[in-house]
Amino acid sequence: MKRLFVEGVGLLGPGLDGWSASRAVLAGKEAYLAAATNLHASDMLPAAERRRAGVPIKLALAVGQEAFMQSGCDMKMASTVFTSSGGDNDNVHAINGILATAPREVSPTRFHNSVHNAAAGYWCIAAESREPSTSLCAYDASFAAGLLESATQVSVEDAVVALIAYDHPYPQPLHAVRPIAAAFGMALILTPRQSEKSLAAIEVGFASGKVQESVMQDAGLEALRSGVPAARGLVLLQALASGKAAQVRIAYLEENHLDIRVTPC
Amino acid sequence: MAASAQEIELAQLIVTSLNLEVSADEIEPDAPLYGEGLGLDSIDILELSLAISKTYGVQLKSDDADNNKIFSSLRTLNEHIQQHRAK
């Protein structure tokens, strides 16, 4: 596949309060200390949207905004690919609770937030974007599906694409059957051409056959990577943070995977 | 005219149900709720109608011809609720 370029990174997770603040931890130069994910509603949103924003919206906008701030790209003009295994899991839990009890009157705000592309909608309001937007889910392979879709769009459409991946835990009892370890989001600004802001070139290849995935060097970060679908992309951030050439492997659905070659710029 | 106890109670319901960034005592009884003023939009009005139905037993319908009047301010909304409340 064609080379594309990473021009910005956004990150928000437990003990990972932004890409800039977490780079040394991901590169293994500083210890990883788990802490609650620092969630806040984006100041990019108008007041009405800000007060309706659930955890996924907070994650998606924070990482998207951080990634664009580093890049030379205009968020208004970029295509977006959002990917999440579950979407708004707090909202799913609350709506299930309402539907299980009479008179089954679902809150309009909860209904409004229940669609899988809610984050895309809030993002387009905040960024004032009318560019194409795609929202995906692919269970544990949600990050890989998002990266594959983004890389394809950059190559085929010759467009700047923001990939925004996020997931957060279900409350009980759903958590027991679909455990997601923490609230986590990450974003990549992917461009078709190198610029002075490019961090690295990446080539994304799709391959068949069950193979060993890349893992995180730190045990705590590895628990996060394996415990949150959106965090499967952490191995790519580990490679970017190291500043060295690397080959990263991320599992896709069934017995397929992505092979990603990372070359620093 | 200052807000009555009933109006303050309704203002509190509005703040809580809509997760507003203002406090109940900051809602002027005669200021518009919709659009300019408190800045509520159509989703807020639907959300508020549900909260009022649960709290006061007053059904507010989206096709009621008097909606503009009912929702014009905290005071008019409270008057409508007090006239029709079942709880």
CSV table of N, CA, C and O in Angstrom, one decimal, chain B residues 13-85:
chain,number,residue,atom,x,y,z
B,13,LEU,N,-35.7,21.9,38.4
B,13,LEU,CA,-35.9,20.7,37.5
B,13,LEU,C,-35.3,21.0,36.2
B,13,LEU,O,-34.8,20.1,35.5
B,14,ILE,N,-35.5,22.2,35.7
B,14,ILE,CA,-34.9,22.6,34.3
B,14,ILE,C,-33.4,22.4,34.4
B,14,ILE,O,-32.8,21.8,33.5
B,15,VAL,N,-32.7,22.9,35.4
B,15,VAL,CA,-31.3,22.9,35.5
B,15,VAL,C,-30.8,21.4,35.6
B,15,VAL,O,-29.9,21.0,34.8
B,16,THR,N,-31.5,20.6,36.4
B,16,THR,CA,-31.0,19.2,36.6
B,16,THR,C,-31.3,18.4,35.3
B,16,THR,O,-30.4,17.7,34.9
B,17,SER,N,-32.5,18.5,34.8
B,17,SER,CA,-32.8,17.6,33.7
B,17,SER,C,-32.1,18.0,32.4
B,17,SER,O,-31.8,17.1,31.6
B,18,LEU,N,-31.7,19.2,32.3
B,18,LEU,CA,-31.0,19.7,31.0
B,18,LEU,C,-29.4,19.8,31.3
B,18,LEU,O,-28.7,20.2,30.4
B,19,ASN,N,-29.0,19.6,32.5
B,19,ASN,CA,-27.6,19.7,32.8
B,19,ASN,C,-27.1,21.1,32.5
B,19,ASN,O,-26.0,21.3,31.9
B,20,LEU,N,-27.8,22.1,32.8
B,20,LEU,CA,-27.5,23.5,32.5
B,20,LEU,C,-26.3,24.0,33.3
B,20,LEU,O,-26.1,23.5,34.4
B,21,GLU,N,-25.6,24.9,32.7
B,21,GLU,CA,-24.4,25.5,33.3
B,21,GLU,C,-24.7,26.7,34.1
B,21,GLU,O,-23.8,27.5,34.4
B,22,VAL,N,-26.0,26.9,34.4
B,22,VAL,CA,-26.4,28.0,35.3
B,22,VAL,C,-27.1,27.4,36.5
B,22,VAL,O,-27.5,26.3,36.5
B,23,SER,N,-27.3,28.2,37.6
B,23,SER,CA,-28.0,27.7,38.7
B,23,SER,C,-29.5,28.1,38.7
B,23,SER,O,-29.8,29.1,37.9
B,24,ALA,N,-30.3,27.5,39.4
B,24,ALA,CA,-31.8,27.7,39.4
B,24,ALA,C,-32.1,29.2,39.6
B,24,ALA,O,-33.0,29.7,39.0
B,25,ASP,N,-31.4,29.8,40.6
B,25,ASP,CA,-31.8,31.2,40.9
B,25,ASP,C,-31.3,32.2,39.9
B,25,ASP,O,-31.6,33.4,40.0
B,26,GLU,N,-30.5,31.7,38.9
B,26,GLU,CA,-30.1,32.6,37.8
B,26,GLU,C,-31.2,32.7,36.7
B,26,GLU,O,-31.0,33.5,35.8
B,27,ILE,N,-32.2,31.8,36.7
B,27,ILE,CA,-33.2,31.8,35.7
B,27,ILE,C,-34.2,32.9,36.0
B,27,ILE,O,-34.9,32.8,37.0
B,28,GLU,N,-34.3,33.9,35.1
B,28,GLU,CA,-35.2,35.0,35.3
B,28,GLU,C,-36.6,34.5,35.0
B,28,GLU,O,-36.9,33.9,34.0
B,29,PRO,N,-37.6,34.7,35.9
B,29,PRO,CA,-39.0,34.2,35.7
B,29,PRO,C,-39.6,34.6,34.4
B,29,PRO,O,-40.4,33.9,33.8
B,30,ASP,N,-39.3,35.8,34.0
B,30,ASP,CA,-40.0,36.3,32.8
B,30,ASP,C,-39.2,36.3,31.5
B,30,ASP,O,-39.6,36.7,30.5
B,31,ALA,N,-37.9,35.8,31.6
B,31,ALA,CA,-37.0,35.7,30.4
B,31,ALA,C,-37.4,34.6,29.5
B,31,ALA,O,-37.9,33.5,30.0
B,32,PRO,N,-37.2,34.7,28.2
B,32,PRO,CA,-37.6,33.5,27.3
B,32,PRO,C,-36.8,32.3,27.6
B,32,PRO,O,-35.6,32.4,28.0
B,33,LEU,N,-37.4,31.1,27.6
B,33,LEU,CA,-36.7,29.9,27.8
B,33,LEU,C,-36.1,29.4,26.5
B,33,LEU,O,-34.9,28.9,26.5
B,34,TYR,N,-36.8,29.6,25.4
B,34,TYR,CA,-36.4,29.0,24.1
B,34,TYR,C,-35.5,30.1,23.4
B,34,TYR,O,-35.8,31.3,23.4
B,35,GLY,N,-34.5,29.6,22.6
B,35,GLY,CA,-33.7,30.5,21.8
B,35,GLY,C,-33.0,31.5,22.7
B,35,GLY,O,-32.3,31.1,23.6
B,36,GLU,N,-33.1,32.8,22.3
B,36,GLU,CA,-32.4,33.8,23.1
B,36,GLU,C,-33.0,33.8,24.6
B,36,GLU,O,-34.1,33.3,24.8
B,37,GLY,N,-32.2,34.3,25.5
B,37,GLY,CA,-32.6,34.1,26.9
B,37,GLY,C,-31.9,33.0,27.5
B,37,GLY,O,-30.6,33.0,27.5
B,38,LEU,N,-32.6,31.9,27.9
B,38,LEU,CA,-31.9,30.8,28.5
B,38,LEU,C,-31.2,29.9,27.4
B,38,LEU,O,-30.3,29.1,27.8
B,39,GLY,N,-31.6,30.1,26.2
B,39,GLY,CA,-30.9,29.4,25.1
B,39,GLY,C,-31.3,27.9,24.9
B,39,GLY,O,-30.5,27.2,24.4
B,40,LEU,N,-32.5,27.5,25.3
B,40,LEU,CA,-32.9,26.2,25.1
B,40,LEU,C,-33.2,25.9,23.6
B,40,LEU,O,-33.7,26.8,22.9
B,41,ASP,N,-33.0,24.7,23.2
B,41,ASP,CA,-33.4,24.3,21.8
B,41,ASP,C,-34.5,23.2,21.8
B,41,ASP,O,-35.0,22.9,22.9
B,42,SER,N,-34.9,22.7,20.6
B,42,SER,CA,-36.0,21.8,20.6
B,42,SER,C,-35.8,20.5,21.3
B,42,SER,O,-36.7,20.0,21.9
B,43,ILE,N,-34.5,20.0,21.4
B,43,ILE,CA,-34.3,18.8,22.1
B,43,ILE,C,-34.5,19.1,23.6
B,43,ILE,O,-35.1,18.2,24.4
B,44,ASP,N,-34.1,20.3,24.1
B,44,ASP,CA,-34.3,20.6,25.5
B,44,ASP,C,-35.7,20.7,25.8
B,44,ASP,O,-36.1,20.3,26.9
B,45,ILE,N,-36.5,21.2,24.9
B,45,ILE,CA,-38.0,21.4,25.2
B,45,ILE,C,-38.6,20.0,25.4
B,45,ILE,O,-39.4,19.7,26.3
B,46,LEU,N,-38.2,19.0,24.5
B,46,LEU,CA,-38.7,17.6,24.6
B,46,LEU,C,-38.2,17.0,25.9
B,46,LEU,O,-39.0,16.3,26.6
B,47,GLU,N,-37.0,17.2,26.2
B,47,GLU,CA,-36.4,16.6,27.5
B,47,GLU,C,-37.1,17.2,28.7
B,47,GLU,O,-37.5,16.5,29.6
B,48,LEU,N,-37.4,18.5,28.7
B,48,LEU,CA,-38.1,19.2,29.8
B,48,LEU,C,-39.5,18.7,29.9
B,48,LEU,O,-40.0,18.4,31.0
B,49,SER,N,-40.2,18.4,28.7
B,49,SER,CA,-41.5,17.9,28.8
B,49,SER,C,-41.6,16.6,29.4
B,49,SER,O,-42.6,16.3,30.2
B,50,LEU,N,-40.6,15.7,29.2
B,50,LEU,CA,-40.6,14.4,29.8
B,50,LEU,C,-40.4,14.5,31.3
B,50,LEU,O,-41.1,13.9,32.1
B,51,ALA,N,-39.5,15.4,31.7
B,51,ALA,CA,-39.2,15.6,33.2
B,51,ALA,C,-40.4,16.2,33.9
B,51,ALA,O,-40.8,15.8,35.0
B,52,ILE,N,-41.2,17.1,33.2
B,52,ILE,CA,-42.4,17.7,33.8
B,52,ILE,C,-43.5,16.6,33.9
B,52,ILE,O,-44.2,16.5,34.9
B,53,SER,N,-43.6,15.8,32.9
B,53,SER,CA,-44.6,14.7,32.9
B,53,SER,C,-44.3,13.7,34.1
B,53,SER,O,-45.2,13.4,34.8
B,54,LYS,N,-43.0,13.4,34.3
B,54,LYS,CA,-42.7,12.5,35.4
B,54,LYS,C,-42.9,13.1,36.8
B,54,LYS,O,-43.3,12.5,37.7
B,55,THR,N,-42.5,14.4,36.9
B,55,THR,CA,-42.6,15.1,38.2
B,55,THR,C,-44.0,15.6,38.6
B,55,THR,O,-44.4,15.5,39.7
B,56,TYR,N,-44.7,16.2,37.6
B,56,TYR,CA,-46.0,16.8,37.9
B,56,TYR,C,-47.2,16.1,37.3
B,56,TYR,O,-48.3,16.4,37.6
B,57,GLY,N,-46.9,15.1,36.5
B,57,GLY,CA,-48.0,14.4,35.8
B,57,GLY,C,-48.8,15.2,34.8
B,57,GLY,O,-49.9,15.0,34.5
B,58,VAL,N,-48.1,16.2,34.3
B,58,VAL,CA,-48.7,17.1,33.2
B,58,VAL,C,-48.1,16.7,31.9
B,58,VAL,O,-46.9,16.7,31.7
B,59,GLN,N,-49.0,16.3,31.0
B,59,GLN,CA,-48.6,15.9,29.7
B,59,GLN,C,-48.5,17.1,28.7
B,59,GLN,O,-49.5,17.8,28.6
B,60,LEU,N,-47.3,17.3,28.2
B,60,LEU,CA,-47.1,18.4,27.3
B,60,LEU,C,-46.9,17.8,25.9
B,60,LEU,O,-46.0,17.0,25.7
B,61,LYS,N,-47.8,18.2,25.0
B,61,LYS,CA,-47.7,17.5,23.6
B,61,LYS,C,-47.0,18.4,22.6
B,61,LYS,O,-47.2,19.7,22.7
B,62,SER,N,-46.3,17.8,21.7
B,62,SER,CA,-45.5,18.6,20.7
B,62,SER,C,-46.4,19.3,19.8
B,62,SER,O,-46.0,20.3,19.2
B,63,ASP,N,-47.7,18.9,19.6
B,63,ASP,CA,-48.6,19.5,18.6
B,63,ASP,C,-49.6,20.5,19.3
B,63,ASP,O,-50.6,20.9,18.7
B,64,ASP,N,-49.4,20.8,20.6
B,64,ASP,CA,-50.3,21.7,21.3
B,64,ASP,C,-50.1,23.2,20.7
B,64,ASP,O,-49.0,23.7,20.7
B,65,ALA,N,-51.2,23.7,20.2
B,65,ALA,CA,-51.2,25.1,19.6
B,65,ALA,C,-50.7,26.1,20.6
B,65,ALA,O,-50.2,27.2,20.2
B,66,ASP,N,-50.8,25.9,21.9
B,66,ASP,CA,-50.4,26.9,22.9
B,66,ASP,C,-49.0,26.8,23.4
B,66,ASP,O,-48.6,27.5,24.3
B,67,ASN,N,-48.2,25.9,22.7
B,67,ASN,CA,-46.8,25.6,23.2
B,67,ASN,C,-46.0,26.9,23.3
B,67,ASN,O,-45.2,27.0,24.3
B,68,ASN,N,-46.1,27.7,22.3
B,68,ASN,CA,-45.2,29.0,22.3
B,68,ASN,C,-45.5,29.8,23.6
B,68,ASN,O,-44.6,30.3,24.2
B,69,LYS,N,-46.8,29.8,23.9
B,69,LYS,CA,-47.2,30.6,25.1
B,69,LYS,C,-46.8,29.8,26.4
B,69,LYS,O,-46.2,30.5,27.3
B,70,ILE,N,-47.0,28.5,26.4
B,70,ILE,CA,-46.7,27.7,27.6
B,70,ILE,C,-45.2,27.8,27.9
B,70,ILE,O,-44.8,28.0,29.1
B,71,PHE,N,-44.4,27.7,26.9
B,71,PHE,CA,-42.9,27.6,27.1
B,71,PHE,C,-42.2,29.0,27.0
B,71,PHE,O,-41.0,29.0,26.9
B,72,SER,N,-43.0,30.1,27.0
B,72,SER,CA,-42.4,31.3,26.7
B,72,SER,C,-41.5,31.8,27.9
B,72,SER,O,-40.5,32.5,27.7
B,73,SER,N,-41.8,31.4,29.1
B,73,SER,CA,-40.9,31.8,30.2
B,73,SER,C,-41.1,30.8,31.4
B,73,SER,O,-42.1,30.0,31.4
B,74,LEU,N,-40.3,30.9,32.4
B,74,LEU,CA,-40.4,30.0,33.6
B,74,LEU,C,-41.8,30.3,34.2
B,74,LEU,O,-42.5,29.3,34.7
B,75,ARG,N,-42.2,31.6,34.2
B,75,ARG,CA,-43.5,31.9,34.9
B,75,ARG,C,-44.7,31.3,34.1
B,75,ARG,O,-45.5,30.7,34.8
B,76,THR,N,-44.7,31.4,32.8
B,76,THR,CA,-45.8,30.9,32.0
B,76,THR,C,-45.9,29.4,32.1
B,76,THR,O,-46.9,28.7,32.2
B,77,LEU,N,-44.7,28.7,32.1
B,77,LEU,CA,-44.6,27.3,32.2
B,77,LEU,C,-45.1,26.8,33.5
B,77,LEU,O,-45.9,25.9,33.7
B,78,ASN,N,-44.7,27.5,34.6
B,78,ASN,CA,-45.2,27.2,35.9
B,78,ASN,C,-46.7,27.3,36.1
B,78,ASN,O,-47.3,26.5,36.7
B,79,GLU,N,-47.2,28.4,35.5
B,79,GLU,CA,-48.7,28.6,35.6
B,79,GLU,C,-49.4,27.5,34.9
B,79,GLU,O,-50.4,27.0,35.5
B,80,HIS,N,-48.9,27.1,33.8
B,80,HIS,CA,-49.6,25.9,33.1
B,80,HIS,C,-49.5,24.7,33.9
B,80,HIS,O,-50.5,23.9,34.0
B,81,ILE,N,-48.3,24.4,34.5
B,81,ILE,CA,-48.2,23.2,35.3
B,81,ILE,C,-49.1,23.2,36.5
B,81,ILE,O,-49.8,22.2,36.8
B,82,GLN,N,-49.2,24.3,37.2
B,82,GLN,CA,-50.0,24.4,38.4
B,82,GLN,C,-51.5,24.2,38.1
B,82,GLN,O,-52.2,23.7,38.9
B,83,GLN,N,-51.9,24.7,36.9
B,83,GLN,CA,-53.3,24.6,36.5
B,83,GLN,C,-53.7,23.1,36.2
B,83,GLN,O,-54.8,22.7,36.3
B,84,HIS,N,-52.7,22.3,35.7
B,84,HIS,CA,-53.0,21.0,35.2
B,84,HIS,C,-52.3,19.9,36.0
B,84,HIS,O,-52.5,18.7,35.6
B,85,ARG,N,-51.6,20.2,37.0
B,85,ARG,CA,-50.9,19.1,37.7
B,85,ARG,C,-51.7,18.1,38.3
B,85,ARG,O,-52.8,18.3,38.9
